[in-house]
GROMACS .gro file of C-alpha atoms in nm:
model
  307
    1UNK     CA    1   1.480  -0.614   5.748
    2UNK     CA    2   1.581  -0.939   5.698
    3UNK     CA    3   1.311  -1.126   5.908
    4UNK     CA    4   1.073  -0.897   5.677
    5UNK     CA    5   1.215  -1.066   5.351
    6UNK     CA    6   1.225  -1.391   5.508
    7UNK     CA    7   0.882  -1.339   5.577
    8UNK     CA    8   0.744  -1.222   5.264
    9UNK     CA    9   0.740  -1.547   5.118
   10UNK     CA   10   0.513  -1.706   5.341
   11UNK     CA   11   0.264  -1.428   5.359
   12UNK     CA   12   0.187  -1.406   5.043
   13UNK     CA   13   0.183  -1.843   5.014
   14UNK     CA   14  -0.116  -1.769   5.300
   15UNK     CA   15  -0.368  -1.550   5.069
   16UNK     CA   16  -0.678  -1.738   4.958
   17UNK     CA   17  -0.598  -1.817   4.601
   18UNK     CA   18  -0.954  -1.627   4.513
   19UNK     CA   19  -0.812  -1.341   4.719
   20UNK     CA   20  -0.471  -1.341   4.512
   21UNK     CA   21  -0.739  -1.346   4.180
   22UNK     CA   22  -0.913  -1.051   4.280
   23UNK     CA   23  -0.602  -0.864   4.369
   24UNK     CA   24  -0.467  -0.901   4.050
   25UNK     CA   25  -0.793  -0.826   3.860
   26UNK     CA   26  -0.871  -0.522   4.008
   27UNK     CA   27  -0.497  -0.442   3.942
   28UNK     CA   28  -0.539  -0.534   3.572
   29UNK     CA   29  -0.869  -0.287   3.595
   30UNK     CA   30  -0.677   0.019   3.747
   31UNK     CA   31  -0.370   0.000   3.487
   32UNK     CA   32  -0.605  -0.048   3.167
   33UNK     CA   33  -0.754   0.287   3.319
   34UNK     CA   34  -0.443   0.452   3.363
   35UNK     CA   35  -0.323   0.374   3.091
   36UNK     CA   36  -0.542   0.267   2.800
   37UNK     CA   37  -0.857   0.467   2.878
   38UNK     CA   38  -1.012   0.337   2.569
   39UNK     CA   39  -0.958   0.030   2.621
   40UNK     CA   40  -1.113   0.065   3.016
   41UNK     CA   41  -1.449   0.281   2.808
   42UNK     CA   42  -1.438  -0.071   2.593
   43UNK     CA   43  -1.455  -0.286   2.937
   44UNK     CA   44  -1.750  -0.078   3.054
   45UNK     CA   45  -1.952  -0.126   2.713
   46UNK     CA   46  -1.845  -0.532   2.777
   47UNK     CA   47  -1.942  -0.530   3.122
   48UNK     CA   48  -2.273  -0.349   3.097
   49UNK     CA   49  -2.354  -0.563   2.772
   50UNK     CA   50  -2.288  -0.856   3.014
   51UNK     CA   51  -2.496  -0.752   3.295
   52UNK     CA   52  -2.793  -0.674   3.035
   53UNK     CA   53  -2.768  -1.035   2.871
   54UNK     CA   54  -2.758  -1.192   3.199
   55UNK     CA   55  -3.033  -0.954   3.349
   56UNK     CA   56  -3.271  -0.865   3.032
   57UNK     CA   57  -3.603  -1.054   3.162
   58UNK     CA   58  -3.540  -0.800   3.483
   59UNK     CA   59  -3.426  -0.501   3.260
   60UNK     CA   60  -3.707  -0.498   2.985
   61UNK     CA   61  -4.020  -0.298   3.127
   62UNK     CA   62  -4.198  -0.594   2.814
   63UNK     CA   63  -4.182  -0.948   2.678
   64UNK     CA   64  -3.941  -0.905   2.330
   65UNK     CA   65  -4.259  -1.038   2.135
   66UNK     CA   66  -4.576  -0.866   2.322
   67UNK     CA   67  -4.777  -0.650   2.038
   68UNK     CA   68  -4.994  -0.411   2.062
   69UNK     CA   69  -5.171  -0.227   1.792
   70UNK     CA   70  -5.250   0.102   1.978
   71UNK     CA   71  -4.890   0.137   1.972
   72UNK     CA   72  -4.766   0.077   1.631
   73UNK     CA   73  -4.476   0.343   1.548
   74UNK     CA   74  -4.498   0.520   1.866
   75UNK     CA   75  -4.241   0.745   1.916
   76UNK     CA   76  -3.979   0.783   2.223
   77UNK     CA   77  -4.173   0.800   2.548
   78UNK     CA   78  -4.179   0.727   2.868
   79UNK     CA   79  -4.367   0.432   2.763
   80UNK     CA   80  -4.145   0.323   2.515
   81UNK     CA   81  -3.806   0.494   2.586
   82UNK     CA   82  -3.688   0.431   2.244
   83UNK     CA   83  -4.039   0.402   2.050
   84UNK     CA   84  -4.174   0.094   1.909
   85UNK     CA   85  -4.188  -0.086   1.586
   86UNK     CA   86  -4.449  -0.174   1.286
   87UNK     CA   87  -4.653  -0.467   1.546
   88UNK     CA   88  -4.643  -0.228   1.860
   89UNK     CA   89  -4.353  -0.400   1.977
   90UNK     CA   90  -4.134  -0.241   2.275
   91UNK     CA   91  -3.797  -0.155   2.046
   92UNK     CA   92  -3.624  -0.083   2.371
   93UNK     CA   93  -3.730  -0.481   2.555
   94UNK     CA   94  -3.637  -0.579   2.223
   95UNK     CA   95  -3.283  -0.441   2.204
   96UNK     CA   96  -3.208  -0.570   2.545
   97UNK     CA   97  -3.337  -0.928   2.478
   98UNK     CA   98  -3.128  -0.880   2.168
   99UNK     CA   99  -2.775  -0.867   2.343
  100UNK     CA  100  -2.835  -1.235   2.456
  101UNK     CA  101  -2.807  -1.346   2.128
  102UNK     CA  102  -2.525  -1.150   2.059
  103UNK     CA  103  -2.362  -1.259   2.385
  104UNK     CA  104  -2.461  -1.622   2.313
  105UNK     CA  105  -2.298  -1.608   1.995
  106UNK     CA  106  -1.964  -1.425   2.053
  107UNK     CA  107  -1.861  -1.631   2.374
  108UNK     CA  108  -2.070  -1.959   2.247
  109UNK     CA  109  -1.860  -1.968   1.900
  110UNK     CA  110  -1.504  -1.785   2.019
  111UNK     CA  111  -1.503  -2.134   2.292
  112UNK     CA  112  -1.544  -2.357   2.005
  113UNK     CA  113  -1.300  -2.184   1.814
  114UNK     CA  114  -1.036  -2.146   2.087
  115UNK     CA  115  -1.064  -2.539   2.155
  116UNK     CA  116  -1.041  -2.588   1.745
  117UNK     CA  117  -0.737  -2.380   1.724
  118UNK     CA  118  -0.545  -2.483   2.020
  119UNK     CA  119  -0.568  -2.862   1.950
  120UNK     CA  120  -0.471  -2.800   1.593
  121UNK     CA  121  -0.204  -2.560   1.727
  122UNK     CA  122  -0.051  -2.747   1.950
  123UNK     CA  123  -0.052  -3.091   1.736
  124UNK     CA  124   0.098  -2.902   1.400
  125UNK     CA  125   0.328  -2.714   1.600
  126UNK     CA  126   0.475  -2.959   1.831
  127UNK     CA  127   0.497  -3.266   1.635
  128UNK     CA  128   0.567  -3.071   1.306
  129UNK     CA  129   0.616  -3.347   0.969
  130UNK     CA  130   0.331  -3.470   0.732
  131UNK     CA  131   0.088  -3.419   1.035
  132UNK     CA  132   0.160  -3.014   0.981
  133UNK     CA  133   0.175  -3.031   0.620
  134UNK     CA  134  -0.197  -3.205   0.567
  135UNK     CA  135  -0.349  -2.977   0.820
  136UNK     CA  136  -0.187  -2.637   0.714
  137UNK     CA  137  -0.254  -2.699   0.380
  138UNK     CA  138  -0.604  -2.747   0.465
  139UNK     CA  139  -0.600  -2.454   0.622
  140UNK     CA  140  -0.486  -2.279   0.346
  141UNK     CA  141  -0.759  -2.357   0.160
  142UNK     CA  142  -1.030  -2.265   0.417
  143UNK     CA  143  -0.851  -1.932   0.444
  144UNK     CA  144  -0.860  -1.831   0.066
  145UNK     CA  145  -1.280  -1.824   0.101
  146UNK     CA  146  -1.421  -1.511   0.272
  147UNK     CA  147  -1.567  -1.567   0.623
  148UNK     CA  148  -1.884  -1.440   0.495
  149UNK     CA  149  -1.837  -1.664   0.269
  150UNK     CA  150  -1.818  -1.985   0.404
  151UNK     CA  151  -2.049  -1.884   0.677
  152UNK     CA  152  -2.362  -1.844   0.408
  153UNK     CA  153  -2.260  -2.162   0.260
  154UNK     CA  154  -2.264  -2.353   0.607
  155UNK     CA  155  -2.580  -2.215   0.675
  156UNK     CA  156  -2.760  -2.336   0.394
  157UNK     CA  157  -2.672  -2.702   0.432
  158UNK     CA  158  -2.754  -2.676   0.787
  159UNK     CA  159  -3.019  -2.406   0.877
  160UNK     CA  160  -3.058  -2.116   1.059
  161UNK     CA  161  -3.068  -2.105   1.403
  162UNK     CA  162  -2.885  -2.036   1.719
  163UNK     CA  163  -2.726  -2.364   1.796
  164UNK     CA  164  -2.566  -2.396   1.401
  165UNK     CA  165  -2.470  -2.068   1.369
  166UNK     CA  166  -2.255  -2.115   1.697
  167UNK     CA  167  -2.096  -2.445   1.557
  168UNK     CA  168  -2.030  -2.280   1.226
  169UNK     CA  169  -1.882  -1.984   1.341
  170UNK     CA  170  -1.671  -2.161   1.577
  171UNK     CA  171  -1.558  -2.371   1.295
  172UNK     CA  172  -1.518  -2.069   1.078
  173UNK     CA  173  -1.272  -1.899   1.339
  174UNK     CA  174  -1.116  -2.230   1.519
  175UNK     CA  175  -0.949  -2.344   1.163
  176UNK     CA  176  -0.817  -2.025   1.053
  177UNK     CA  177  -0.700  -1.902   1.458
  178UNK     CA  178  -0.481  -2.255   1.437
  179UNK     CA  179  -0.244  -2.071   1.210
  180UNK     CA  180  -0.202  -1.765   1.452
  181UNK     CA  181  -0.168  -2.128   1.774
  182UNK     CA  182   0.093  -2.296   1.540
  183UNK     CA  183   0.303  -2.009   1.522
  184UNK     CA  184   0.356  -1.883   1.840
  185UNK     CA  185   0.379  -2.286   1.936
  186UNK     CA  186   0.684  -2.320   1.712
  187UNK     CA  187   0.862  -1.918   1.869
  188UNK     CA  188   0.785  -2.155   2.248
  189UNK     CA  189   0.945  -2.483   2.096
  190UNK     CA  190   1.249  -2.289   1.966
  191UNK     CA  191   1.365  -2.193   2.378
  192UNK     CA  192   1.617  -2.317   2.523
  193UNK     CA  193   1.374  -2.500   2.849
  194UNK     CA  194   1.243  -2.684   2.565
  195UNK     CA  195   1.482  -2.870   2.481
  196UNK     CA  196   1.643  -2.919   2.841
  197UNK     CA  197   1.288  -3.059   2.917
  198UNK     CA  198   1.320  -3.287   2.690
  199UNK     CA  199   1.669  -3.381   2.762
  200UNK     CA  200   1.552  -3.500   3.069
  201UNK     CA  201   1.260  -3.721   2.950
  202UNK     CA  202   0.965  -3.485   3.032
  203UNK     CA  203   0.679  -3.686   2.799
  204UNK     CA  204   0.477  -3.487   2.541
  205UNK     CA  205   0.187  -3.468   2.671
  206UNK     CA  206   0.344  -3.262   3.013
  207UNK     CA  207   0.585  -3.067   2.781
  208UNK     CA  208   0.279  -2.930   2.567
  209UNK     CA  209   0.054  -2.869   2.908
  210UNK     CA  210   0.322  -2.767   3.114
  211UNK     CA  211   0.581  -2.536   2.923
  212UNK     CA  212   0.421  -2.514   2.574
  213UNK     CA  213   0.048  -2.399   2.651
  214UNK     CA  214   0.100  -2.159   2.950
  215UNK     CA  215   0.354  -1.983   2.671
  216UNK     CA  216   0.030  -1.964   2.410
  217UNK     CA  217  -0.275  -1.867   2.640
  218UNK     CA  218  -0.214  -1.516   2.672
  219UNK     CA  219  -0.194  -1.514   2.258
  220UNK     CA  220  -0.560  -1.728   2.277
  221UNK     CA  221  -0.689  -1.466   2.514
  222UNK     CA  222  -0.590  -1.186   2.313
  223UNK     CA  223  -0.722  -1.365   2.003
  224UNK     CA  224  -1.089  -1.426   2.163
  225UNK     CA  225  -1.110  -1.054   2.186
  226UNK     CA  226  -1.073  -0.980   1.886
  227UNK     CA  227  -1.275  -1.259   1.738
  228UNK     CA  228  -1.579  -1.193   1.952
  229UNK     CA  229  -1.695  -0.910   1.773
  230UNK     CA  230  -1.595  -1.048   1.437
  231UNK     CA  231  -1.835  -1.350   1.547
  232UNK     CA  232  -2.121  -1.086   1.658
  233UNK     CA  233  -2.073  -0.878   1.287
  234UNK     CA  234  -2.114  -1.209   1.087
  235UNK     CA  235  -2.424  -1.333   1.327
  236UNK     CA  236  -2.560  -0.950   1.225
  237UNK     CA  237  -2.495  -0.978   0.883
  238UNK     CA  238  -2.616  -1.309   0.804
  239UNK     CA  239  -2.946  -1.221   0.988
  240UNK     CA  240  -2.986  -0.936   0.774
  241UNK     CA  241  -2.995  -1.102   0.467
  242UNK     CA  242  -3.240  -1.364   0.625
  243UNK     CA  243  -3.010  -1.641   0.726
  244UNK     CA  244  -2.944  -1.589   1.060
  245UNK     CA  245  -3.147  -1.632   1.381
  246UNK     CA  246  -3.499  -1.667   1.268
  247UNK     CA  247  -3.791  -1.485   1.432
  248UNK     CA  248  -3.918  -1.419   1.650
  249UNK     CA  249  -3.602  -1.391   1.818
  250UNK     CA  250  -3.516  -1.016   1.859
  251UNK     CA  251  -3.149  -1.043   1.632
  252UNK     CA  252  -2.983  -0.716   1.582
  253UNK     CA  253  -2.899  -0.756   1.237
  254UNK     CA  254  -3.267  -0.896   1.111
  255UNK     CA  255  -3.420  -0.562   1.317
  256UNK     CA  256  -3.191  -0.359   1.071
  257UNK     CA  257  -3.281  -0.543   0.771
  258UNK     CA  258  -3.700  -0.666   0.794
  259UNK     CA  259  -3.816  -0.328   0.994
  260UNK     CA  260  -3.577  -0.061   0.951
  261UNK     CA  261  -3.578  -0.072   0.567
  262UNK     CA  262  -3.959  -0.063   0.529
  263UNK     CA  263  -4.063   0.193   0.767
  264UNK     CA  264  -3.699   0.378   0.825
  265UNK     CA  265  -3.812   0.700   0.682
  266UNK     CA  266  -4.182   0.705   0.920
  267UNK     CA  267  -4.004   0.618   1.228
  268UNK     CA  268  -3.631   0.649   1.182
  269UNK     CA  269  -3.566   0.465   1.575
  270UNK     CA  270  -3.604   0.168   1.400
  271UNK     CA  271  -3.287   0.160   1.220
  272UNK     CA  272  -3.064   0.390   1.501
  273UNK     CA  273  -3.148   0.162   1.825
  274UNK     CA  274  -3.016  -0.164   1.665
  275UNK     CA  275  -2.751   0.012   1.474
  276UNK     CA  276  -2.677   0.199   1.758
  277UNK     CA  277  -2.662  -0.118   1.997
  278UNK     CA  278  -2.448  -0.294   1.746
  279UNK     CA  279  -2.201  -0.031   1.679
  280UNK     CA  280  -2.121   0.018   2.073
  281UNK     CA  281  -2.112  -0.353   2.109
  282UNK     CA  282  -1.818  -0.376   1.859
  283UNK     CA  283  -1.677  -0.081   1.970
  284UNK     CA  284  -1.595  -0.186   2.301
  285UNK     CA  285  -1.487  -0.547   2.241
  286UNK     CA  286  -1.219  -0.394   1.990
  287UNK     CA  287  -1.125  -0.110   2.231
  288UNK     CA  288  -1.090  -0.387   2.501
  289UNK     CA  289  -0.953  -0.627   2.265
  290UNK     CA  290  -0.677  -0.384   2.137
  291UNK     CA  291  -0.607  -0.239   2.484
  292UNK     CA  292  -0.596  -0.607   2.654
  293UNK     CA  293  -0.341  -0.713   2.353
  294UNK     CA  294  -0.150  -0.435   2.476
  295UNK     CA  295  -0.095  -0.529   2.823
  296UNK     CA  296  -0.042  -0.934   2.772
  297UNK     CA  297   0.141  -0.899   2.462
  298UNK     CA  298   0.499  -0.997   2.569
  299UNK     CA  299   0.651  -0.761   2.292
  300UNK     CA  300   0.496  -0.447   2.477
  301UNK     CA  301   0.629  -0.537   2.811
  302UNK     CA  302   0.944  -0.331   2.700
  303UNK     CA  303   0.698  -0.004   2.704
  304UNK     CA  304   0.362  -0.080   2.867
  305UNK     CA  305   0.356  -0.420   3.004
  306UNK     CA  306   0.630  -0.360   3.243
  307UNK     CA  307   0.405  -0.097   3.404
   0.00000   0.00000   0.00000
């Protein structure tokens, strides 16, 4: 027995660190199912929504733009699994082609905003005095405009279009997630190891990458989560009132607006296939979101993290 616990050790130091990563992963999977079976139906919405982005000029039968008169408001067929619209378009190519811009947007803006907020994080929090003052009060001022808001306003001055919107949005969410940074930042710079680190001279730059961010990535992985579909609702919205992506890109949230309110009553699959997309794609990233907060929140781990 004791040769086996000597042993241990050493074993484990030998697995492939990719190995170790997968382990661990498909652990992660199989408690999120056991557990938080919403959460693991949200996972399989992400994943599939993944594999379609990645995989749409394979998945749609048609090009997202192809016309064809002889098929203008055809219903559900085998041709068209979920009809076609007003120009004889394929609604179902469409839809699929349409989850790469939703996919571009969500992970394309949350990685802006997760760089924004955890440099302003990190600076306000750790060095605290007038550098925290100027910025939070800034912040405080972004935060008492709507998203919405600011978003249409950003827009304007610099266009629609992919690229833009994913800057803006990442703007939108990086200033106002540096509040949510700074905070935990100053719970992590109130322990104990803190200030023993710097007791012993550890610089700032190695205390912040060292003790101080490892403390604050779960809380920026939790917080992409749940900004993702946020980011995704506000790309919708602004393309339905026109000032989102432009066409002929296949947007959710223009197909719902410029289609679906013209000819919603002749052929109603207009307005329930991008509705229908949309809906499922926000319903799993906050059923994954919520269930993932659950697990890497270190306040659960007295009930469900432990597990």
């Amino acid at each position: 027995m004791a040769d086996e616990i000597v042993l241990r050790p050493s074993v484990a130091a030998s697995v492939p660190f990719p190995l170790r990563w997968a382990r661990g992963f498909w652990a992660f999977v199989v408690t999120m199912f056991r557990y938080k079976p919403l959460g693991f139906a949200g996972f399989v919405i992400v994943v599939v929504l993944m594999f379609t982005a990645i995989f749409a000029d394979f998945i749609a039968p048609y090009e997202y733009n192809d016309t064809n008169r002889h098929d203008q408001f055809a219903p559900p067929s085998l041709k068209h699994p979920i009809g076609a619209d007003h120009l004889g378009r394929d609604l179902f190519s469409r839809i699929v082609h349409g989850s790469r811009i939703s996919v571009s947007i969500g992970f394309g803006a949350v990685a802006g905003a997760m760089c924004i907020a955890i440099s302003l994080g990190l600076l306000t929090g750790y060095y605290g005095g007038w550098l925290d003052k100027i910025i939070q009060r800034f912040v405080d001022g972004w935060m008492t405009f709507p998203g919405i808001v600011i978003a249409l306003a950003m827009v304007a001055i610099a266009g629609p279009g992919l690229w833009p919107l994913i800057i803006i949005l990442g703007l939108l969410f990086g200033i106002r997630g540096s509040r949510v940074v700074r905070g935990q930042v100053l719970a992590v710079m109130a322990r104990p190891h803190i200030e023993v680190a710097r007791s012993v001279g550890v610089s700032d730059l190695r205390l912040m990458a060292v003790h101080v961010f490892p403390n604050v990535l779960p809380l920026v992985i939790i917080l992409a989560t749940i900004e993702i579909p946020l980011a995704i609702t506000i790309e919708a919205s602004l393309s339905f009132l026109g000032f989102g992506i432009p066409p002929p890109a296949p947007s959710w949230g223009r197909m719902l607006s410029a289609e679906a309110r013209q000819h919603m009553l002749m052929a109603p699959w207009l307005g329930i296939a991008p509705g229908l997309a949309l809906s499922l794609t926000i319903f799993g990233w906050n059923m994954f979101g919520d269930a993932l907060r659950d697990l890497l929140d270190p306040a659960m781990r007295g009930s469900l993290g432990e597990r």
